XYZ file of C-alpha atoms in Angstrom:
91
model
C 95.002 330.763 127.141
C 91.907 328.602 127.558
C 91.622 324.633 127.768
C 91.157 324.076 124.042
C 94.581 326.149 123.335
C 96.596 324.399 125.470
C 95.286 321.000 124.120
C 96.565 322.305 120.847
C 100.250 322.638 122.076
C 99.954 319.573 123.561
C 98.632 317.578 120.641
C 101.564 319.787 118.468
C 104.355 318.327 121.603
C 103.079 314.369 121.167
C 103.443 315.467 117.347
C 107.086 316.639 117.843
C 107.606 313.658 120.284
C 106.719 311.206 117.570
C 108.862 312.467 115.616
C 111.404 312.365 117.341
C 111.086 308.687 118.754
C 111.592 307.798 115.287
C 113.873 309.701 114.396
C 115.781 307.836 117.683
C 114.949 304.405 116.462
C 116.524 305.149 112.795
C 119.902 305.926 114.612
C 119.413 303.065 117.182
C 119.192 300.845 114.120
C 122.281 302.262 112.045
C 124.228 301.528 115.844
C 122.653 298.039 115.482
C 124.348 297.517 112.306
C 127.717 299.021 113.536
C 127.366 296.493 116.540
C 126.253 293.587 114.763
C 129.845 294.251 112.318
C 131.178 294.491 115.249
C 130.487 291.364 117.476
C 129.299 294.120 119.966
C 126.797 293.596 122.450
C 123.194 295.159 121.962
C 122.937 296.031 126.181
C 125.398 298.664 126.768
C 124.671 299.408 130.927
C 127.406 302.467 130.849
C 125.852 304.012 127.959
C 122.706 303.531 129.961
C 123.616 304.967 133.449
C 125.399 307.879 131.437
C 122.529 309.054 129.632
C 120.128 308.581 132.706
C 122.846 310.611 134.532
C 122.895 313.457 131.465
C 119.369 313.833 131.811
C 118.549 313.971 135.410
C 121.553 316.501 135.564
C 119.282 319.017 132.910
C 116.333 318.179 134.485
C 114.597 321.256 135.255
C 111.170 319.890 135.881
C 107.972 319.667 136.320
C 108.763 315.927 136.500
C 110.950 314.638 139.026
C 114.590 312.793 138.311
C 112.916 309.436 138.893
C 109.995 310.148 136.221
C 112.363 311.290 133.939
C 114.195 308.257 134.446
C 111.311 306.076 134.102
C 110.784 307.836 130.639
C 114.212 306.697 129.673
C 114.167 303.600 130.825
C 111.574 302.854 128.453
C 112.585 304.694 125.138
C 115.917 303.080 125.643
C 114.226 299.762 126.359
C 112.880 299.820 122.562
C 115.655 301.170 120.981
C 117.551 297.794 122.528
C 114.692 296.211 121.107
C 115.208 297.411 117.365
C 119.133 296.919 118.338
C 118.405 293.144 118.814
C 115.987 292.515 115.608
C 118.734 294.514 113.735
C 121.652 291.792 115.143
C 120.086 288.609 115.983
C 116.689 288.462 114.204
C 114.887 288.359 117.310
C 111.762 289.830 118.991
């Protein structure tokens, strides 16, 4: 497999990543609407430790648990971001 072909799976990965990102954010916004009905708070830090804890726990690397976490960190990090236009209007 030479440079060019591995480019190629990588350039089809960021595609499939994309995807699912957004596919992420729709359901992050549908739980915005369930917590805005609910009076619930956007910033869950359970959920948040429990999911970092899922996915350091099937981390079979390359990256290392803190990477992984860092990656997490930030996806979650926007989804709390759509979560809080959804049920306050904000930015």
């Amino acid at each position: 497999m030479g440079i060019d072909d591995i480019r190629d799976e990588i350039d089809r990965l960021d595609g499939e990543l994309l995807r699912i990102f957004n596919e992420r954010a729709s359901l992050a916004l549908k739980i915005g609407e369930i917590k805005k009905g609910l009076d619930l708070p956007v910033y869950d830090p359970a959920r948040e430790k429990r999911i970092f804890a899922r996915m350091t726990s099937e981390n079979k690397g390359p990256l290392d648990d803190q990477a992984i976490v860092r990656l997490f960190e930030r996806v979650i990090d926007e989804s709390r971001r759509l979560e809080r236009i959804m049920t306050r209007g904000e930015q």
